[in-house]
Short mmCIF file of C-alpha atoms and ligand atoms in Angstrom, two decimals:
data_model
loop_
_atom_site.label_atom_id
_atom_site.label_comp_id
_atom_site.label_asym_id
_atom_site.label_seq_id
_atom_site.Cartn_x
_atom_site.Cartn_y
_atom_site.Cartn_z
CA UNK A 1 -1.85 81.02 82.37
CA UNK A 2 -3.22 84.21 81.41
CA UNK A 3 -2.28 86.02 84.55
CA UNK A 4 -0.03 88.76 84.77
CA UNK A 5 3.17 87.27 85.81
CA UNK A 6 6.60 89.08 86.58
CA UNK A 7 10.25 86.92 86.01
CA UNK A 8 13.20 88.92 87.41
CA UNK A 9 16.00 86.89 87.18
CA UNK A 10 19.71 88.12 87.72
CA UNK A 11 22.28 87.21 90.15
CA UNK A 12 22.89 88.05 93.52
CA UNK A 13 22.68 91.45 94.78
CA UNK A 14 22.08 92.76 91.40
CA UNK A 15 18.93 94.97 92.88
CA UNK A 16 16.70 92.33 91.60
CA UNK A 17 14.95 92.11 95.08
CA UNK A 18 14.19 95.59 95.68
CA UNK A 19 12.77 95.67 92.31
CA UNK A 20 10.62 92.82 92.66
CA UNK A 21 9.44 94.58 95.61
CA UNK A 22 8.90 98.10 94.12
CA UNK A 23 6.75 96.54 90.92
CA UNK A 24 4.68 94.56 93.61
CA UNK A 25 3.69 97.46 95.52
CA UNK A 26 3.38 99.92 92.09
CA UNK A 27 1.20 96.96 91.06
CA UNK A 28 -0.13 95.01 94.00
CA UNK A 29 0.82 92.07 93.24
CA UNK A 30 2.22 89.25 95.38
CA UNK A 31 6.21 88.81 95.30
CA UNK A 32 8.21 85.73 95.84
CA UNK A 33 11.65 85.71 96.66
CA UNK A 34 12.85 82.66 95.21
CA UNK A 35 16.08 82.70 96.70
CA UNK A 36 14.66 81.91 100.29
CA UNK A 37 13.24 78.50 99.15
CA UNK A 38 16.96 77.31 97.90
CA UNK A 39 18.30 79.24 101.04
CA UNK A 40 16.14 76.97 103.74
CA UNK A 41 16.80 74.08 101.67
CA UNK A 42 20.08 74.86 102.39
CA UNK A 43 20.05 75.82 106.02
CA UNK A 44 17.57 72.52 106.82
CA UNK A 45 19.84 70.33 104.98
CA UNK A 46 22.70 71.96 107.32
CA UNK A 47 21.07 71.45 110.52
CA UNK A 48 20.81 67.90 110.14
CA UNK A 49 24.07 67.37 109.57
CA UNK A 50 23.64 66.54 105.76
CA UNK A 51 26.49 66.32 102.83
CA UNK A 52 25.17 69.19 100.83
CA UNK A 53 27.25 67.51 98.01
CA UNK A 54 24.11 64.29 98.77
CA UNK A 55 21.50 65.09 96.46
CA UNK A 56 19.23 62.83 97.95
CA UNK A 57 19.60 63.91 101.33
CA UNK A 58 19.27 67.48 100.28
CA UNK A 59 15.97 66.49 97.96
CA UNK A 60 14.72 65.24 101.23
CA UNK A 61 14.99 68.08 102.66
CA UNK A 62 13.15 70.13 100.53
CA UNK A 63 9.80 68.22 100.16
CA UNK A 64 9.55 68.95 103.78
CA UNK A 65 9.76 72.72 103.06
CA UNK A 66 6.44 74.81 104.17
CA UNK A 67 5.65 78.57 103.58
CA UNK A 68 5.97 79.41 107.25
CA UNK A 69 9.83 78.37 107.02
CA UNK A 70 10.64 81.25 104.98
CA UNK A 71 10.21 84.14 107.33
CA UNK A 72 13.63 83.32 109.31
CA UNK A 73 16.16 85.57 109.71
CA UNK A 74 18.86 82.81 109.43
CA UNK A 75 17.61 82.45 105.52
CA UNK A 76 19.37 85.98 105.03
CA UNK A 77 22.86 85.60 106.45
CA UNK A 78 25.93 85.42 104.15
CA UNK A 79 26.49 81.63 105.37
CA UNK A 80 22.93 80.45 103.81
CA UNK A 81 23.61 82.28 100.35
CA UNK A 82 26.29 80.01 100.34
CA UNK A 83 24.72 76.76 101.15
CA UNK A 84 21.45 78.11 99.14
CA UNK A 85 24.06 77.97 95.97
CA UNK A 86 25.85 74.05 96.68
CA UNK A 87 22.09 72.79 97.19
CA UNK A 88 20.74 74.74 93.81
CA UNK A 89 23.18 72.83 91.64
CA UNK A 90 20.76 69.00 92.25
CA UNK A 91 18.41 68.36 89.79
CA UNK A 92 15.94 67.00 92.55
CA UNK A 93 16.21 70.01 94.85
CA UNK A 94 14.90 72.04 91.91
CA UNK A 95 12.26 69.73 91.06
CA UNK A 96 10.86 69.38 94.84
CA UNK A 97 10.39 73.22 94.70
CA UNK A 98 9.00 73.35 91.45
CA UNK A 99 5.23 72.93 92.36
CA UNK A 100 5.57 75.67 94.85
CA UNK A 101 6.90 78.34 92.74
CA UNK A 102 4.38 77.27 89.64
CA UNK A 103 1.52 77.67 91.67
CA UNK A 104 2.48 80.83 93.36
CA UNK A 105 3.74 82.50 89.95
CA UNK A 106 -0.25 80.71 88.87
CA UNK A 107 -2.33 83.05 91.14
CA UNK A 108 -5.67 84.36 89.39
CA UNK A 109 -4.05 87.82 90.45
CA UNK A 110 -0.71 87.56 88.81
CA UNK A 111 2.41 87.12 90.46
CA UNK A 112 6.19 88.71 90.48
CA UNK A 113 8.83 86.42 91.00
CA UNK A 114 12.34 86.72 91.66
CA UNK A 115 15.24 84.23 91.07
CA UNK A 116 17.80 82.92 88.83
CA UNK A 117 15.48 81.06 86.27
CA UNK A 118 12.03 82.23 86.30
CA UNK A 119 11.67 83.32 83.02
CA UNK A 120 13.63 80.04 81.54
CA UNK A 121 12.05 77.16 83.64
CA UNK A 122 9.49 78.29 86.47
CA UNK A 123 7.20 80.49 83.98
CA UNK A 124 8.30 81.02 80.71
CA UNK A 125 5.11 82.07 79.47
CA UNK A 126 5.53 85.33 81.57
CA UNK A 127 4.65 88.18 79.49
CA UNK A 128 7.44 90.13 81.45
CA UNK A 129 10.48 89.31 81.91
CA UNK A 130 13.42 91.40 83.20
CA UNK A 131 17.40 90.13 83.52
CA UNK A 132 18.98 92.37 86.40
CA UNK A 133 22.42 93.08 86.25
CA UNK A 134 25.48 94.90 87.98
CA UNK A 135 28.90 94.34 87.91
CA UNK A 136 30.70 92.08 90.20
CA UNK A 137 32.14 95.17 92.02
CA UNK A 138 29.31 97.09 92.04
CA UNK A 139 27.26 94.04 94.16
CA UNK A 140 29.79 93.35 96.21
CA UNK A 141 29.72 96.83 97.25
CA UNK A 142 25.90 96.70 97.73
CA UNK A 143 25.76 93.44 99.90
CA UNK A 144 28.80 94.00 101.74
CA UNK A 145 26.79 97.30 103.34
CA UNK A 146 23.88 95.00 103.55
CA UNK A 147 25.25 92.65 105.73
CA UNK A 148 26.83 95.08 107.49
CA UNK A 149 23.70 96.60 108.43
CA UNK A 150 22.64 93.14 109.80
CA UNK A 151 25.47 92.88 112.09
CA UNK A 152 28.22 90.52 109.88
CA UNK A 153 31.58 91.18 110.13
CA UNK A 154 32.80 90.64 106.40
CA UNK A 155 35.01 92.22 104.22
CA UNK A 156 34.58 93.39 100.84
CA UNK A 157 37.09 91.61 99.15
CA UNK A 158 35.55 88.45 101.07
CA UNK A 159 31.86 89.31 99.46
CA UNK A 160 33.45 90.13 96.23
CA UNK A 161 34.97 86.23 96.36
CA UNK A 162 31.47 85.07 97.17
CA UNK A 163 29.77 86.78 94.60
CA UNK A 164 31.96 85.44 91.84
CA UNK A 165 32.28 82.08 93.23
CA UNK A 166 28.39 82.02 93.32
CA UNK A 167 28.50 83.50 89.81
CA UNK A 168 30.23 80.74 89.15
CA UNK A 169 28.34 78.62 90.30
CA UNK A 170 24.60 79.60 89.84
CA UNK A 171 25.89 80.08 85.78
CA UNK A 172 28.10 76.87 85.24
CA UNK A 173 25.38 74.25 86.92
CA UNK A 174 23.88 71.96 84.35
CA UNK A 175 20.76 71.68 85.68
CA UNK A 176 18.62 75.24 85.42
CA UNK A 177 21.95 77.61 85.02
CA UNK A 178 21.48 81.35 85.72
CA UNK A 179 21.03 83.03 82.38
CA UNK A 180 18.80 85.45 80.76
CA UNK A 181 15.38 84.05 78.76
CA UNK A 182 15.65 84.74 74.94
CA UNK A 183 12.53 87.36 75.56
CA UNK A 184 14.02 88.94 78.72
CA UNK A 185 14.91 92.71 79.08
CA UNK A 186 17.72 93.37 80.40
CA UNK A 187 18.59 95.99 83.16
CA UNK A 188 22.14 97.12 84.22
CA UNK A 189 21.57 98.77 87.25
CA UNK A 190 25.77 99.65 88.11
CA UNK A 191 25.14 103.08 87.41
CA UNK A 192 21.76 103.56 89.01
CA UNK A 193 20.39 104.23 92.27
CA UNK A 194 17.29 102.09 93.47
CA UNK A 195 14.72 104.86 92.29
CA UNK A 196 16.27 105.06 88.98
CA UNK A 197 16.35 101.31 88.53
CA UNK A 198 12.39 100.80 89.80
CA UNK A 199 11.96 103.21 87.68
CA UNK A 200 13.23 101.25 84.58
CA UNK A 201 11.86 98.49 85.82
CA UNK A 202 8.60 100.44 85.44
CA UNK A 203 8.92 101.13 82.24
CA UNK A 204 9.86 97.73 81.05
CA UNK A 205 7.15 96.37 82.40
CA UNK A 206 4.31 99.21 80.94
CA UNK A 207 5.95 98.28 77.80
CA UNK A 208 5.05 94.30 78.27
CA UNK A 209 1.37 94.71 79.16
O1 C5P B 1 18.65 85.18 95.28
P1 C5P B 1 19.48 84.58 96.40
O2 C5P B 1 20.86 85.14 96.47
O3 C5P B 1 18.78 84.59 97.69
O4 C5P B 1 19.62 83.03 95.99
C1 C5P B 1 20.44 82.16 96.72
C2 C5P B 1 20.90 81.03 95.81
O5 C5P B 1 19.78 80.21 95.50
C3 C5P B 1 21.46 81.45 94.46
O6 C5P B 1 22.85 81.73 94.49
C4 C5P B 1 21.14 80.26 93.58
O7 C5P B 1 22.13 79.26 93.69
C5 C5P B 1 19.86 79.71 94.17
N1 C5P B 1 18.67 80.07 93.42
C6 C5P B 1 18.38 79.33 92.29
N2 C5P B 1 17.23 79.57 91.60
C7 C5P B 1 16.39 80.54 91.98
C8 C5P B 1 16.69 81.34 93.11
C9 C5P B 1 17.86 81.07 93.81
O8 C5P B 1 19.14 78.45 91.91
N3 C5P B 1 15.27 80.74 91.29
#
């Protein structure tokens, strides 16, 4: 437990990923994207034709999860944030991927991790801890190009409904609910562009080690 371990928590499209990426590479150290684990639960759970509502059914699904799962393109699509969200919300879901993300975030090298409760549940002894913000419009904005760039038509005004109904969602769930750690620092990157917010990022964490 003495490794150097990462949390960057925040909600979606907040710039949390790029910045997980950025302090991995500034660092070299191994990132996670938490996100894709919840999003193939999701998509597996889909394809065989399970109630995502069924928490057993969607538990199921995610003991079967491997590593090798998480490199498809399907994981990224608007459709799987969405089911990634309505499978988050069991209990058992979060428990089956629990082991995973514990002994990734455990690595004698140190770890980053990004997600929605690292530094509350996954690794709360992290010694940095960052809570990355925008607001609503401001993400919207973001992933709407994002998708774009992949090839989805969406509106904005369709992303912005997403993003607040998985706001909603992610925050209001008994069970793990998006929030910041008591220790976290947090980072509003609205204003920024993604050098200025790895850069903060940066600095946050030089002032943790
Ligand atoms: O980060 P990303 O948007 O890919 O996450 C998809 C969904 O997975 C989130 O909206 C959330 O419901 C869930 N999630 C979670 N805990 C994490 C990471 C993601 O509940 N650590």
């Amino acid at each position: 437990t003495g490794a150097f371990v990462i949390a960057v928590d925040g909600p979606a499209a907040s710039g949390k990923g790029t910045i997980a990426t950025r302090l991995g590479e500034a660092y070299g150290l191994p990132v996670l994207d938490t996100g894709l684990l919840y999003r193939a639960v999701g998509v597996l759970a889909k394809r065989a034709g399970e109630d995502l509502d069924d928490e057993t059914a969607c538990a199921a699904a995610a003991v079967t999860l491997t590593a090798d799962q998480l490199g498809d393109p399907a994981l990224r699509t608007r459709e799987a944030g969405e089911l990634a969200s309505r499978v988050a919300v069991h209990p058992r879901v979060r428990d089956a991927l629990l082991d995973f993300q514990r002994t990734f975030a455990g690595q004698e090298a140190g770890a980053i991790l990004d997600g929605r409760d690292i530094g509350t549940v996954i690794w709360p002894q992290a010694p940095a801890k960052l809570y990355v913000t925008a607001t609503p419009e401001v993400r919207a904005e973001r992933r709407w190009k994002q998708l774009q760039g992949q090839g989805e038509a969406v509106t904005y005004e369709d992303i912005l409904a997403d993003i607040r109904r998985r706001d909603a969602r992610d925050g209001g769930r008994g069970a793990a609910p998006m929030r910041p750690a008591e220790d976290a620092v947090l980072l509003d990157t609205s204003e920024m562009t993604i050098e200025q917010a790895a850069d903060a990022a940066r600095r946050i964490v030089e002032a943790a080690r």
